[in-house]
Coordinates of C-alpha atoms and ligand atoms in Angstrom, one line a residue:
M1 CA 7.5 -26.4 -14.4
K2 CA 11.1 -26.2 -15.0
A3 CA 14.1 -25.5 -12.8
A4 CA 16.9 -23.5 -14.2
E5 CA 20.3 -25.3 -14.4
A6 CA 22.3 -22.6 -12.8
G7 CA 22.7 -24.1 -9.4
A8 CA 24.4 -22.6 -6.3
S9 CA 22.8 -21.7 -3.1
G10 CA 23.0 -18.6 -0.9
A11 CA 19.3 -18.2 -0.4
A12 CA 17.5 -16.5 2.5
A13 CA 18.9 -16.5 6.0
V14 CA 15.6 -17.2 7.6
G15 CA 13.1 -19.7 6.3
P16 CA 10.4 -18.4 4.1
G17 CA 7.3 -17.6 6.0
A18 CA 4.1 -18.5 4.2
E19 CA 1.4 -16.5 5.9
A20 CA -2.0 -18.2 5.9
Q21 CA -3.7 -15.0 5.2
G22 CA -1.3 -14.0 2.6
I23 CA -1.9 -17.2 0.7
A24 CA -5.6 -17.6 0.8
P25 CA -7.2 -15.5 -2.0
I26 CA -9.5 -13.1 -0.3
A27 CA -12.6 -11.6 -1.9
E28 CA -13.0 -8.0 -2.6
N29 CA -15.8 -7.2 -0.2
D30 CA -13.9 -7.0 2.9
D31 CA -11.3 -4.6 1.7
Q32 CA -13.4 -2.2 -0.4
K33 CA -16.2 -1.0 1.8
Q34 CA -17.2 2.4 0.5
K35 CA -17.1 5.0 3.1
Q36 CA -19.2 7.9 2.1
R37 CA -17.9 10.2 4.7
V38 CA -15.1 9.3 7.0
G39 CA -16.5 9.3 10.5
K40 CA -19.8 10.6 9.5
E41 CA -22.0 7.8 10.5
K42 CA -25.8 8.0 10.6
E43 CA -26.1 7.4 14.3
E44 CA -28.6 10.0 15.3
E45 CA -31.5 7.6 15.2
A46 CA -30.0 5.7 18.1
T47 CA -29.4 8.8 20.2
A48 CA -31.5 10.8 22.5
P49 CA -33.7 13.7 21.1
V50 CA -32.2 17.1 21.2
P51 CA -33.2 19.3 24.2
D52 CA -36.2 21.6 24.1
K53 CA -34.2 24.5 25.4
V54 CA -30.5 25.4 25.1
Q55 CA -28.1 27.8 26.7
V56 CA -24.4 27.4 26.1
G57 CA -21.3 29.6 26.2
G58 CA -22.9 32.6 27.8
M59 CA -25.7 32.9 25.2
P60 CA -29.2 33.9 26.0
E61 CA -31.7 31.0 26.3
Y62 CA -33.3 29.6 23.1
F63 CA -36.2 27.3 22.5
V64 CA -35.4 24.5 20.0
E65 CA -38.0 24.6 17.2
R66 CA -38.3 23.1 13.7
K67 CA -35.6 21.1 12.1
L68 CA -33.8 22.9 9.3
G69 CA -31.7 20.1 8.0
K70 CA -29.5 17.2 8.7
G71 CA -26.2 16.1 7.3
G72 CA -23.7 13.3 7.9
F73 CA -22.7 14.6 11.4
G74 CA -25.1 17.1 12.7
Q75 CA -28.7 18.1 12.9
V76 CA -29.6 21.8 12.6
Y77 CA -32.7 23.4 14.3
V78 CA -34.2 26.8 14.5
G79 CA -33.6 28.4 17.9
R80 CA -36.1 31.0 19.0
R81 CA -35.0 33.3 21.7
A82 CA -36.8 32.8 25.0
V83 CA -36.8 36.5 25.7
V84 CA -38.0 38.1 22.5
S85 CA -35.3 40.2 20.8
K86 CA -35.7 42.9 18.1
M87 CA -32.4 41.8 16.6
K88 CA -32.7 40.1 13.2
D89 CA -29.2 38.7 13.1
G90 CA -25.9 38.6 15.0
P91 CA -25.5 37.3 18.5
G92 CA -28.7 37.5 20.4
A93 CA -30.9 37.5 17.3
N94 CA -34.5 36.4 17.8
Y95 CA -33.9 33.4 15.5
V96 CA -30.6 31.5 15.1
A97 CA -29.6 28.1 13.7
L98 CA -28.5 25.5 16.3
K99 CA -26.2 22.8 15.0
F100 CA -26.3 19.8 17.3
E101 CA -23.7 17.0 17.3
H102 CA -24.0 14.2 19.7
R103 CA -21.1 13.5 22.1
S104 CA -20.9 9.9 20.9
S105 CA -20.8 10.8 17.2
K106 CA -17.7 9.9 15.3
G107 CA -16.7 13.5 14.9
C108 CA -16.7 14.1 18.6
N109 CA -14.7 11.2 19.9
Y110 CA -12.0 13.3 21.2
G111 CA -14.0 16.3 22.5
P112 CA -15.7 19.1 20.7
P113 CA -16.5 18.7 17.0
Y114 CA -13.5 19.2 14.7
E115 CA -15.6 21.8 12.8
W116 CA -15.4 24.1 15.8
S117 CA -11.6 24.4 15.5
V118 CA -11.9 25.3 11.9
Y119 CA -14.4 28.1 12.6
N120 CA -12.1 29.3 15.4
S121 CA -9.0 29.6 13.2
L122 CA -10.9 31.0 10.2
G123 CA -12.2 34.2 11.5
G124 CA -14.8 35.8 9.3
V125 CA -15.0 34.7 5.7
H126 CA -17.4 36.4 3.2
G127 CA -20.2 33.9 2.5
I128 CA -19.5 31.6 5.5
P129 CA -22.1 32.1 8.3
K130 CA -20.9 33.5 11.6
V131 CA -20.7 31.3 14.6
H132 CA -21.8 33.2 17.8
Y133 CA -21.6 30.7 20.6
K134 CA -20.6 27.1 21.1
G135 CA -20.7 24.8 24.0
R136 CA -21.8 21.5 25.4
Q137 CA -25.2 20.8 27.0
G138 CA -25.7 17.3 28.3
D139 CA -24.7 14.9 25.6
W140 CA -24.9 17.5 22.9
Y141 CA -22.3 19.8 21.4
I142 CA -24.2 22.9 20.2
M143 CA -23.0 25.6 17.8
V144 CA -25.0 28.8 17.3
M145 CA -24.9 30.4 13.9
D146 CA -26.8 32.9 11.9
M147 CA -30.0 31.4 10.6
L148 CA -30.0 31.0 6.8
G149 CA -32.6 29.9 4.3
P150 CA -32.9 26.8 2.1
S151 CA -30.0 24.9 0.6
L152 CA -29.5 24.8 -3.1
W153 CA -30.6 21.2 -3.0
D154 CA -33.9 22.3 -1.4
V155 CA -34.3 25.0 -4.0
W156 CA -33.6 22.7 -6.9
N157 CA -35.9 20.0 -5.5
Q158 CA -38.7 22.4 -4.6
S159 CA -38.7 24.0 -8.1
G160 CA -39.3 20.9 -10.0
Q161 CA -35.7 19.7 -10.1
V162 CA -34.6 22.4 -12.5
M163 CA -32.7 25.5 -12.1
S164 CA -32.2 28.3 -14.6
Q165 CA -29.0 29.0 -16.4
E166 CA -28.8 32.5 -14.9
M167 CA -29.2 31.1 -11.4
V168 CA -26.5 28.4 -11.9
A169 CA -24.1 31.0 -13.5
C170 CA -24.7 33.3 -10.5
I171 CA -24.0 30.4 -8.1
G172 CA -20.8 29.7 -10.1
V173 CA -19.5 33.3 -9.7
E174 CA -20.5 33.7 -6.1
A175 CA -19.2 30.2 -5.0
L176 CA -15.9 31.0 -6.6
S177 CA -15.6 34.2 -4.7
I178 CA -16.4 32.4 -1.4
L179 CA -14.0 29.6 -2.2
K180 CA -11.3 32.1 -3.1
E181 CA -11.5 33.7 0.3
L182 CA -11.8 30.4 2.2
H183 CA -8.7 29.2 0.3
S184 CA -6.9 32.4 1.0
K185 CA -7.2 31.5 4.7
G186 CA -5.4 28.3 4.0
Y187 CA -8.3 25.9 4.1
V188 CA -10.1 23.7 1.5
H189 CA -13.7 22.9 2.2
G190 CA -13.6 19.3 1.3
D191 CA -17.4 18.7 0.8
V192 CA -18.6 21.2 -1.8
K193 CA -22.2 20.2 -2.9
P194 CA -25.7 21.6 -3.3
E195 CA -26.7 20.6 0.3
N196 CA -23.8 22.7 1.7
F197 CA -24.7 25.9 -0.2
L198 CA -27.5 27.9 1.5
L199 CA -29.4 31.0 0.6
G200 CA -30.2 33.8 3.1
Q201 CA -33.4 33.7 5.0
P202 CA -36.5 34.2 2.8
G203 CA -37.9 37.7 3.2
S204 CA -34.7 39.1 4.7
L205 CA -32.1 41.4 3.1
Q206 CA -29.9 38.3 2.6
E207 CA -32.5 36.4 0.7
K208 CA -30.4 36.5 -2.5
R209 CA -27.1 35.9 -0.9
L210 CA -25.2 32.6 -1.2
Y211 CA -23.5 31.0 1.8
L212 CA -21.3 27.9 2.2
V213 CA -21.7 25.9 5.4
D214 CA -20.4 22.7 6.9
L215 CA -16.7 22.8 7.6
G216 CA -16.6 19.3 9.1
L217 CA -14.3 18.0 6.3
A218 CA -12.2 21.2 5.8
T219 CA -8.5 20.7 5.8
R220 CA -5.5 22.9 5.5
W221 CA -3.8 23.1 2.2
K222 CA -1.3 25.7 3.5
D223 CA 0.9 25.5 6.6
P224 CA -0.3 28.3 8.9
V225 CA 3.3 29.0 10.1
C226 CA 5.6 28.5 7.1
G227 CA 2.9 29.1 4.4
T228 CA 4.1 26.2 2.4
H229 CA 1.7 23.9 0.5
V230 CA 0.9 20.6 2.2
E231 CA 2.8 17.6 0.9
Y232 CA 1.3 15.4 -1.8
D233 CA 0.3 11.9 -0.8
Q234 CA -2.1 9.2 -1.9
R235 CA -3.8 6.8 0.5
P236 CA -6.1 4.8 -1.8
D237 CA -8.1 3.4 1.1
V238 CA -9.1 6.8 2.5
F239 CA -12.1 8.6 1.1
R240 CA -13.5 11.8 2.4
G241 CA -16.4 13.6 1.0
T242 CA -19.6 12.8 -0.8
V243 CA -19.4 10.2 -3.7
R244 CA -21.6 12.1 -6.2
Y245 CA -19.6 15.4 -6.0
A246 CA -16.1 14.2 -4.9
S247 CA -13.2 15.0 -7.2
V248 CA -11.4 12.1 -8.8
H249 CA -8.4 12.9 -6.7
A250 CA -10.5 12.6 -3.5
H251 CA -11.8 9.2 -4.7
L252 CA -8.3 8.1 -5.2
G253 CA -7.3 9.1 -1.6
R254 CA -5.0 12.0 -2.6
T255 CA -4.3 14.8 -0.2
A256 CA -7.0 17.5 -0.6
S257 CA -5.9 20.7 -2.2
R258 CA -7.7 23.7 -3.8
R259 CA -8.4 22.0 -7.1
D260 CA -10.7 19.5 -5.3
D261 CA -13.2 22.1 -4.2
L262 CA -13.3 23.5 -7.7
E263 CA -13.9 20.1 -9.3
S264 CA -16.7 19.4 -6.8
L265 CA -18.1 22.9 -7.7
A266 CA -18.1 21.9 -11.4
Y267 CA -20.1 18.8 -10.6
T268 CA -22.4 20.8 -8.3
L269 CA -23.2 23.4 -11.0
L270 CA -23.8 20.7 -13.6
F271 CA -26.0 18.8 -11.3
L272 CA -28.1 21.9 -10.7
L273 CA -28.2 22.8 -14.4
K274 CA -28.8 19.4 -15.9
G275 CA -30.6 17.7 -12.9
R276 CA -28.4 14.7 -13.1
L277 CA -24.9 13.5 -13.3
P278 CA -23.8 10.5 -15.4
W279 CA -22.5 8.6 -12.4
Q280 CA -25.8 8.5 -10.5
G281 CA -27.5 5.2 -9.8
Y282 CA -24.6 3.0 -8.9
Q283 CA -25.1 0.8 -5.9
G284 CA -23.3 -1.7 -3.7
D285 CA -20.0 -2.0 -2.1
N286 CA -17.8 -0.8 -4.9
K287 CA -20.1 2.2 -5.7
G288 CA -17.2 4.6 -5.1
Y289 CA -15.0 2.7 -7.5
L290 CA -17.6 2.7 -10.3
V291 CA -18.4 6.4 -9.8
C292 CA -14.7 7.3 -9.9
K293 CA -14.2 5.2 -13.0
K294 CA -17.2 6.9 -14.7
K295 CA -16.0 10.4 -13.8
M296 CA -12.6 9.5 -15.4
A297 CA -14.3 8.2 -18.5
T298 CA -16.6 11.3 -18.9
S299 CA -15.0 14.0 -20.9
G300 CA -15.8 17.7 -20.3
E301 CA -17.5 17.7 -23.6
M302 CA -19.8 14.8 -22.7
L303 CA -20.5 16.2 -19.3
C304 CA -21.4 19.7 -20.5
R305 CA -23.2 18.8 -23.8
Y306 CA -26.1 21.2 -24.4
T307 CA -24.8 23.7 -21.9
P308 CA -23.2 27.1 -22.7
P309 CA -19.5 26.8 -23.4
A310 CA -18.6 28.4 -20.1
F311 CA -19.5 25.2 -18.2
R312 CA -17.2 23.1 -20.4
Q313 CA -14.4 25.6 -20.1
F314 CA -14.7 25.7 -16.4
T315 CA -14.9 21.9 -16.0
E316 CA -12.0 21.2 -18.3
S317 CA -9.9 23.8 -16.6
V318 CA -10.5 22.7 -13.0
V319 CA -10.1 18.9 -13.6
N320 CA -6.6 19.7 -15.1
L321 CA -5.3 21.7 -12.2
K322 CA -2.1 20.5 -10.6
F323 CA -2.0 19.5 -7.0
D324 CA -0.4 22.7 -5.8
E325 CA -1.6 25.0 -8.5
E326 CA -3.4 28.2 -7.6
P327 CA -6.7 28.3 -9.4
K328 CA -7.4 31.4 -11.5
Y329 CA -10.6 32.3 -9.6
E330 CA -11.1 35.6 -11.3
T331 CA -10.7 34.2 -14.7
L332 CA -13.1 31.4 -13.9
M333 CA -15.6 33.9 -12.5
R334 CA -15.4 35.9 -15.7
L335 CA -16.5 32.8 -17.6
F336 CA -19.9 32.8 -15.9
E337 CA -20.5 36.5 -15.5
P338 CA -21.9 37.0 -19.0
L339 CA -24.5 34.3 -18.2
C340 CA -25.8 35.9 -15.0
G341 CA -28.2 38.3 -16.6
P342 CA -28.6 42.0 -15.9
A343 CA -27.9 42.9 -12.3
P344 CA -31.4 43.9 -11.1
Q345 CA -32.9 40.6 -12.2
R346 CA -30.2 38.3 -10.9
P347 CA -31.6 35.5 -8.8
I348 CA -28.5 35.6 -6.6
L349 CA -26.4 38.6 -5.6
I350 CA -22.9 38.4 -7.0
E351 CA -19.9 40.4 -6.0
G352 CA -18.4 39.3 -9.3
V353 CA -15.0 40.4 -10.6
K354 CA -14.3 43.9 -9.5
V355 CA -14.4 45.8 -12.8
G356 CA -11.7 48.3 -13.6
Q357 CA -9.4 46.7 -11.1
K358 CA -6.6 45.8 -13.3
R359 CA -4.6 44.5 -10.4
M360 CA -7.3 41.9 -9.8
R361 CA -6.4 40.3 -13.0
E362 CA -4.4 37.2 -12.7
P363 CA -1.1 36.5 -14.3
D364 CA -1.7 34.8 -17.6
D365 CA -5.3 35.5 -17.8
A366 CA -6.2 32.9 -20.4
L367 CA -7.3 29.4 -19.4
D368 CA -5.0 27.3 -21.4
D369 CA -7.2 24.5 -22.6
S370 CA -4.9 23.7 -25.4
G371 CA -1.2 24.1 -26.0
P372 CA 1.9 22.5 -24.5
R373 CA 0.7 22.5 -20.9
K374 CA 0.6 19.0 -19.5
K375 CA -2.8 17.9 -18.5
I376 CA -3.5 16.1 -15.3
R377 CA -6.6 14.5 -16.5
L378 CA -5.5 13.1 -19.8
G379 CA -7.4 12.0 -22.9
L380 CA -9.0 8.8 -23.8
P381 CA -8.5 5.6 -22.0
A382 CA -6.1 3.2 -23.7
T383 CA -4.6 -0.2 -23.0
Q384 CA -0.8 0.0 -23.4
W385 CA 2.5 -1.5 -22.6
I386 CA 4.1 0.3 -19.7
T387 CA 7.9 -0.1 -19.4
V388 CA 10.1 1.3 -16.7
Y389 CA 13.8 1.7 -17.4
N390 CA 16.6 2.1 -14.9
A391 CA 20.2 3.2 -15.4
H392 CA 22.6 0.3 -15.0
R393 CA 26.2 -0.3 -16.0
P394 CA 26.3 -2.1 -19.3
M395 CA 24.8 -5.5 -19.0
K396 CA 23.3 -8.2 -21.2
Q397 CA 19.5 -7.9 -21.3
R398 CA 17.1 -9.7 -23.6
Y399 CA 13.4 -9.4 -24.2
H400 CA 10.9 -11.8 -25.7
Y401 CA 7.3 -11.0 -26.4
N402 CA 4.3 -12.7 -28.0
V403 CA 5.6 -15.8 -26.4
A404 CA 3.1 -18.7 -26.3
N405 CA 3.1 -21.2 -23.4
T406 CA 4.8 -23.8 -25.5
R407 CA 7.7 -21.5 -26.3
V408 CA 8.5 -20.2 -22.8
E409 CA 10.8 -23.1 -22.0
Q410 CA 13.1 -22.7 -24.9
H411 CA 13.7 -19.0 -24.3
V412 CA 14.3 -19.4 -20.6
E413 CA 16.7 -22.3 -21.2
K414 CA 18.7 -20.4 -23.8
G415 CA 18.9 -17.4 -21.4
N416 CA 20.0 -19.5 -18.5
D417 CA 22.7 -21.1 -20.7
D418 CA 23.9 -17.6 -21.4
G419 CA 23.9 -16.7 -17.7
L420 CA 20.7 -14.7 -17.7
Y421 CA 17.7 -14.9 -15.3
I422 CA 14.2 -13.7 -15.7
S423 CA 14.0 -10.2 -14.2
S424 CA 10.4 -9.3 -15.2
V425 CA 7.4 -10.8 -16.9
A426 CA 4.1 -9.5 -18.4
C427 CA 1.2 -10.7 -20.4
C428 CA -0.7 -9.4 -23.3
Q429 CA -3.5 -11.3 -24.9
E430 CA -2.6 -14.7 -23.5
L431 CA 1.0 -14.2 -24.8
W432 CA 3.9 -13.7 -22.4
A433 CA 6.7 -11.1 -22.4
L434 CA 9.9 -12.1 -20.7
I435 CA 12.8 -9.9 -19.8
M436 CA 16.0 -11.7 -19.0
D437 CA 19.2 -10.2 -17.9
A438 CA 22.6 -10.6 -16.1
G439 CA 21.8 -8.0 -13.5
T440 CA 19.5 -9.9 -11.2
G441 CA 22.0 -11.2 -8.7
F442 CA 20.0 -14.4 -8.5
S443 CA 21.7 -17.8 -8.0
A444 CA 18.9 -20.1 -9.1
Q445 CA 15.5 -19.7 -10.6
V446 CA 12.4 -21.7 -11.3
Y447 CA 9.2 -20.7 -13.0
N448 CA 5.7 -22.1 -13.2
L449 CA 3.1 -21.7 -16.0
S450 CA -0.3 -22.5 -14.4
N451 CA -3.9 -22.0 -15.1
Q452 CA -4.4 -20.6 -11.6
F453 CA -3.8 -17.1 -10.4
L454 CA -1.7 -17.9 -8.4
P455 CA -0.5 -21.5 -8.1
K456 CA -0.6 -21.7 -4.3
E457 CA 0.7 -25.3 -3.9
W458 CA 3.7 -24.7 -6.1
I459 CA 4.6 -21.5 -4.4
M460 CA 4.5 -23.1 -1.0
E461 CA 6.6 -25.9 -2.2
K462 CA 9.2 -23.6 -3.6
W463 CA 9.1 -21.3 -0.5
E464 CA 10.1 -24.5 1.5
E465 CA 13.1 -24.9 -0.9
G466 CA 14.3 -21.3 -0.3
F467 CA 13.0 -19.7 -3.4
Y468 CA 11.1 -16.3 -3.4
I469 CA 8.8 -14.9 -5.9
T470 CA 10.7 -12.3 -8.0
G471 CA 8.4 -11.9 -11.0
M472 CA 4.8 -12.7 -12.0
A473 CA 2.2 -12.0 -14.6
G474 CA -1.4 -13.1 -15.2
S475 CA -3.5 -13.4 -18.3
M476 CA -7.1 -12.2 -18.9
T477 CA -8.3 -15.8 -18.6
G478 CA -6.7 -16.5 -15.2
S479 CA -3.5 -18.3 -16.1
S480 CA -0.2 -17.1 -14.6
L481 CA 3.5 -17.2 -15.0
V482 CA 5.3 -17.1 -11.6
V483 CA 9.1 -16.8 -11.3
M484 CA 10.8 -17.7 -8.1
S485 CA 14.5 -17.2 -7.4
K486 CA 17.3 -17.8 -4.9
G487 CA 19.9 -15.2 -4.1
T488 CA 17.4 -12.5 -3.2
P489 CA 17.9 -10.5 0.0
Y490 CA 14.3 -11.5 1.2
T491 CA 13.9 -13.2 4.5
Q492 CA 10.1 -13.7 4.4
Q493 CA 7.4 -13.4 1.8
S494 CA 3.6 -13.2 1.7
Y495 CA 1.1 -12.7 -1.0
K496 CA -2.5 -11.8 -1.6
V497 CA -4.9 -12.2 -4.5
S498 CA -7.8 -9.9 -4.4
D499 CA -10.7 -8.6 -6.6
S500 CA -9.8 -5.0 -5.9
F501 CA -6.5 -3.3 -5.2
P502 CA -5.5 -4.7 -1.8
F503 CA -4.3 -1.4 -0.3
K504 CA -5.5 -2.2 3.2
W505 CA -3.5 -5.4 3.3
I506 CA -0.4 -3.6 2.0
N507 CA -0.8 -1.0 4.7
K508 CA -1.0 -3.7 7.3
K509 CA 2.1 -5.5 6.0
W510 CA 4.0 -2.2 5.8
K511 CA 3.6 -1.9 9.5
E512 CA 5.1 -5.4 9.9
G513 CA 8.2 -4.5 7.9
F514 CA 7.2 -6.0 4.6
Y515 CA 7.5 -4.1 1.3
V516 CA 5.8 -4.8 -2.1
T517 CA 8.3 -6.6 -4.3
S518 CA 6.0 -7.9 -7.2
M519 CA 2.6 -7.2 -8.6
A520 CA 0.5 -8.8 -11.3
T521 CA -3.0 -8.7 -12.6
S522 CA -5.3 -11.2 -14.2
H523 CA -8.2 -9.4 -15.9
T524 CA -9.5 -7.3 -12.9
R525 CA -7.8 -9.3 -10.2
W526 CA -4.7 -8.2 -8.4
A527 CA -1.9 -10.2 -6.9
V528 CA 0.6 -8.5 -4.7
V529 CA 3.8 -10.0 -3.2
M530 CA 5.4 -8.5 -0.1
S531 CA 8.8 -9.4 1.3
R532 CA 10.8 -8.7 4.4
N533 CA 14.3 -7.3 3.9
A534 CA 13.4 -6.0 0.5
G535 CA 16.1 -3.3 0.7
F536 CA 13.7 -0.3 0.8
V537 CA 13.4 2.3 3.5
D538 CA 10.1 3.8 2.3
Q539 CA 7.3 2.9 -0.1
C540 CA 4.1 4.2 -1.5
V541 CA 1.5 3.3 -4.1
E542 CA 0.1 5.4 -6.9
L543 CA -3.2 3.9 -8.1
D544 CA -5.2 5.6 -10.9
F545 CA -7.7 5.0 -13.7
Q546 CA -5.0 6.3 -16.0
Y547 CA -1.3 6.7 -16.0
P548 CA -0.7 8.6 -12.7
S549 CA 1.8 11.0 -14.2
E550 CA 1.6 13.7 -11.7
G551 CA 2.0 11.4 -8.7
I552 CA 4.9 9.6 -10.2
H553 CA 6.7 12.9 -10.9
R554 CA 6.1 14.2 -7.4
R555 CA 7.5 10.9 -6.0
W556 CA 10.5 11.0 -8.2
D557 CA 11.3 14.5 -7.0
A558 CA 11.1 13.1 -3.5
G559 CA 13.7 10.4 -4.2
F560 CA 11.3 7.5 -4.9
R561 CA 11.7 5.1 -7.8
I562 CA 9.2 2.8 -9.4
T563 CA 9.9 -0.7 -8.2
A564 CA 6.8 -2.6 -9.3
C565 CA 3.9 -1.9 -11.7
A566 CA 0.8 -3.7 -12.9
A567 CA -2.4 -2.8 -14.6
T568 CA -5.9 -4.1 -15.2
P569 CA -8.2 -3.0 -18.0
D570 CA -9.4 -0.2 -15.6
Q571 CA -6.6 0.8 -13.4
S572 CA -2.8 1.0 -13.2
A573 CA -0.8 0.8 -10.0
F574 CA 2.8 1.8 -9.4
V575 CA 4.7 0.9 -6.3
I576 CA 7.3 3.5 -5.6
S577 CA 10.1 3.0 -3.2
V578 CA 13.2 4.6 -1.7
P579 CA 16.0 2.0 -1.8
R580 CA 18.2 1.6 1.3
R581 CA 21.3 2.1 -0.9
R582 CA 20.9 4.8 -3.4
P583 CA 22.1 3.8 -6.9
M584 CA 25.0 5.8 -8.4
D585 CA 22.8 6.8 -11.3
E586 CA 19.2 7.5 -10.2
T587 CA 17.9 7.9 -13.7
Q588 CA 14.5 6.3 -14.3
E589 CA 12.2 6.6 -17.3
T590 CA 8.9 5.2 -18.2
L591 CA 7.4 4.6 -21.6
R592 CA 3.8 3.9 -22.7
T593 CA 3.4 2.3 -26.1
S594 CA 0.6 0.5 -27.9
A595 CA 2.9 -2.1 -29.4
F596 CA 5.7 -3.8 -27.5
P597 CA 8.5 -1.1 -27.5
S598 CA 11.2 -3.2 -29.3
S599 CA 12.9 -0.3 -31.0
H600 CA 12.6 1.9 -28.0
V601 CA 14.3 -0.7 -25.8
K602 CA 17.3 -0.7 -28.1
E603 CA 17.5 3.1 -28.0
K604 CA 17.4 2.9 -24.2
W605 CA 20.1 0.3 -24.1
A606 CA 22.3 2.6 -26.1
K607 CA 21.9 5.1 -23.2
N608 CA 22.6 2.3 -20.6
L609 CA 18.9 2.2 -19.5
Y610 CA 17.5 -1.2 -19.0
I611 CA 14.0 -2.5 -18.5
A612 CA 13.3 -2.7 -14.8
G613 CA 9.6 -3.3 -14.9
I614 CA 6.9 -4.1 -17.4
A615 CA 3.1 -4.3 -17.5
Y616 CA 0.3 -4.2 -20.0
G617 CA -3.0 -2.5 -19.1
R618 CA -4.9 0.7 -18.5
T619 CA -3.2 4.0 -19.3
V620 CA -4.4 6.8 -21.4
S621 CA -3.5 7.9 -24.9
Ligands
ADP701 N1 -27.1 28.2 9.4 C1 -28.0 27.5 8.9 N2 -29.2 28.0 8.7 C2 -30.2 27.2 8.1 N3 -30.0 25.9 7.8 C3 -28.8 25.3 8.0 C4 -27.7 26.1 8.6 N4 -26.7 25.3 8.7 C5 -27.0 24.1 8.2 N5 -28.3 24.1 7.8 C6 -29.1 23.0 7.2 O1 -28.7 21.8 7.9 C7 -28.0 20.9 7.0 C8 -26.9 20.2 7.7 O2 -25.9 21.1 8.1 P1 -24.4 20.9 7.9 O3 -23.6 21.9 8.6 O4 -24.1 20.7 6.5 O5 -24.2 19.5 8.7 P2 -23.4 18.2 8.4 O6 -22.0 18.4 8.8 O7 -24.1 17.2 9.2 O8 -23.6 17.9 6.9 C9 -27.6 21.7 5.8 O9 -27.6 20.9 4.6 C10 -28.7 22.8 5.8 O10 -29.9 22.2 5.1
MG702 MG1 -23.5 19.1 5.2

């Protein structure tokens, strides 16, 4: 422990507040409960049985017969018309499907199920069953639909857990044509999986038709009035969907868009074809985290090994779609069409790509799986230095790297003597990196090298003296380097150490006026410092299993700048903020390098760009 010589006062106006909760390290479990489906709780067991007879919304009376299926929200039964009808389908058909949702279920807290509103605004979509009546009877919300046949999961399961290549290819083509139309109405489905694809009723004319049901998680990707794309956001604590088939973006809490349905379709097709996905079998509280990590680590080539090339092309193409990119549905359908077999023998009827219709062709027909196009899902995982550079008027900045514990003191002393303070720190293989410069605005600084992550007693002591944490780093073995300074604008500070990224806590503190001002990792643990009066007016977090390039670019475009970064061997997190006072020059650049970027730093200095943040950890090569 060592106090910098440079004295002077001018610290915080209000005494530092050490929040008890902020100080006690809290284990992961309470902040990473995996929610399989938001609001879809298995509550039916506790509720009353469905009625024997139903009549809602002016429909004829129906007897409730055998159960057709059950999902996260609803239970679906066969309804048989009390007064026999000759009609095979449509309103008043002899048999219908009745979807029951209990009044007390999560989806119905504020009145009728959310799904109803989606059906209302959709109108008819090819491949989505028609809803004929809806209404409430007693404690049940009841939706009356065309009765369909088994789900693809049922078919797969009943046929020995295998499905032919022709069948899966047909499903691919037809599913794409349904999703294309659903998307054209401004909606994404949000829960594409074998259980939500149904065939027509056995023995009927629709027997070989494919349908998509369950709009309970559907969201708009397009504004119904202005027609603009919804805005990008990431809420790492929000997961909607089904773990096995969810897109990586859905796992990471990103706003759903068209690409997510197609990524889930890729996993659905591969599940049906191969009978298994590489991320099955994880259990426990952080199942979602492990599944997402595995999805990221599984290349298209690995996932689609021993399947026809179409599947790999499809998968690679859809996982690399940008947030607001329009998928090339027709081009993707054309990948599967040759595998569907001759029309009369096809197990599923496909509309397919309308031949001879040139205008149906999409601009730039090819799926660029190579070339200069920036991929969203990048290559192999890598551990790298991440450096962030900000424009600054010319100033003195120094960096030291590969610094052993015993050498920290001499570098810091030398820097302090030259009027420099530590502005950021990082750690790579038990060796520290120190950035010192003249642009910090600090008036005094102390640091602590400790074998704890983080040294609570010392921090509390320094808080009492008016210092605030302004930089920190942790090593793989749990030691840490914490830097605390005077002369910051902060008026209160709080920190949390956690086994998973503590987004919930951050969210809570945001509401109390705190903003993230420092972040560090120690192996897989995170430490986050949040301060009041941090000089920001808005802040968000990009968290990913790779460098979240797309998210960062989108935030940059919206006026955000990276203000903190840290990475574990698995994940990297970037805190991105809007400063209260916009800098004259808003230039910000990031670099990822396998070695410490000494020569790059010098090049940046020559352009008046200075290191503003540094971390070592998971990116992608
Ligand atoms: N129209 C229908 N005809 C026949 N079976 C259906 C129909 N709709 C749903 N099902 C069956 O009921 C299950 C649950 O329905 P779904 O709408 O997906 O409810 P949830 O929102 O609870 O997942 C489906 O997986 C399917 O097996
Ligand atoms: Mg369902």
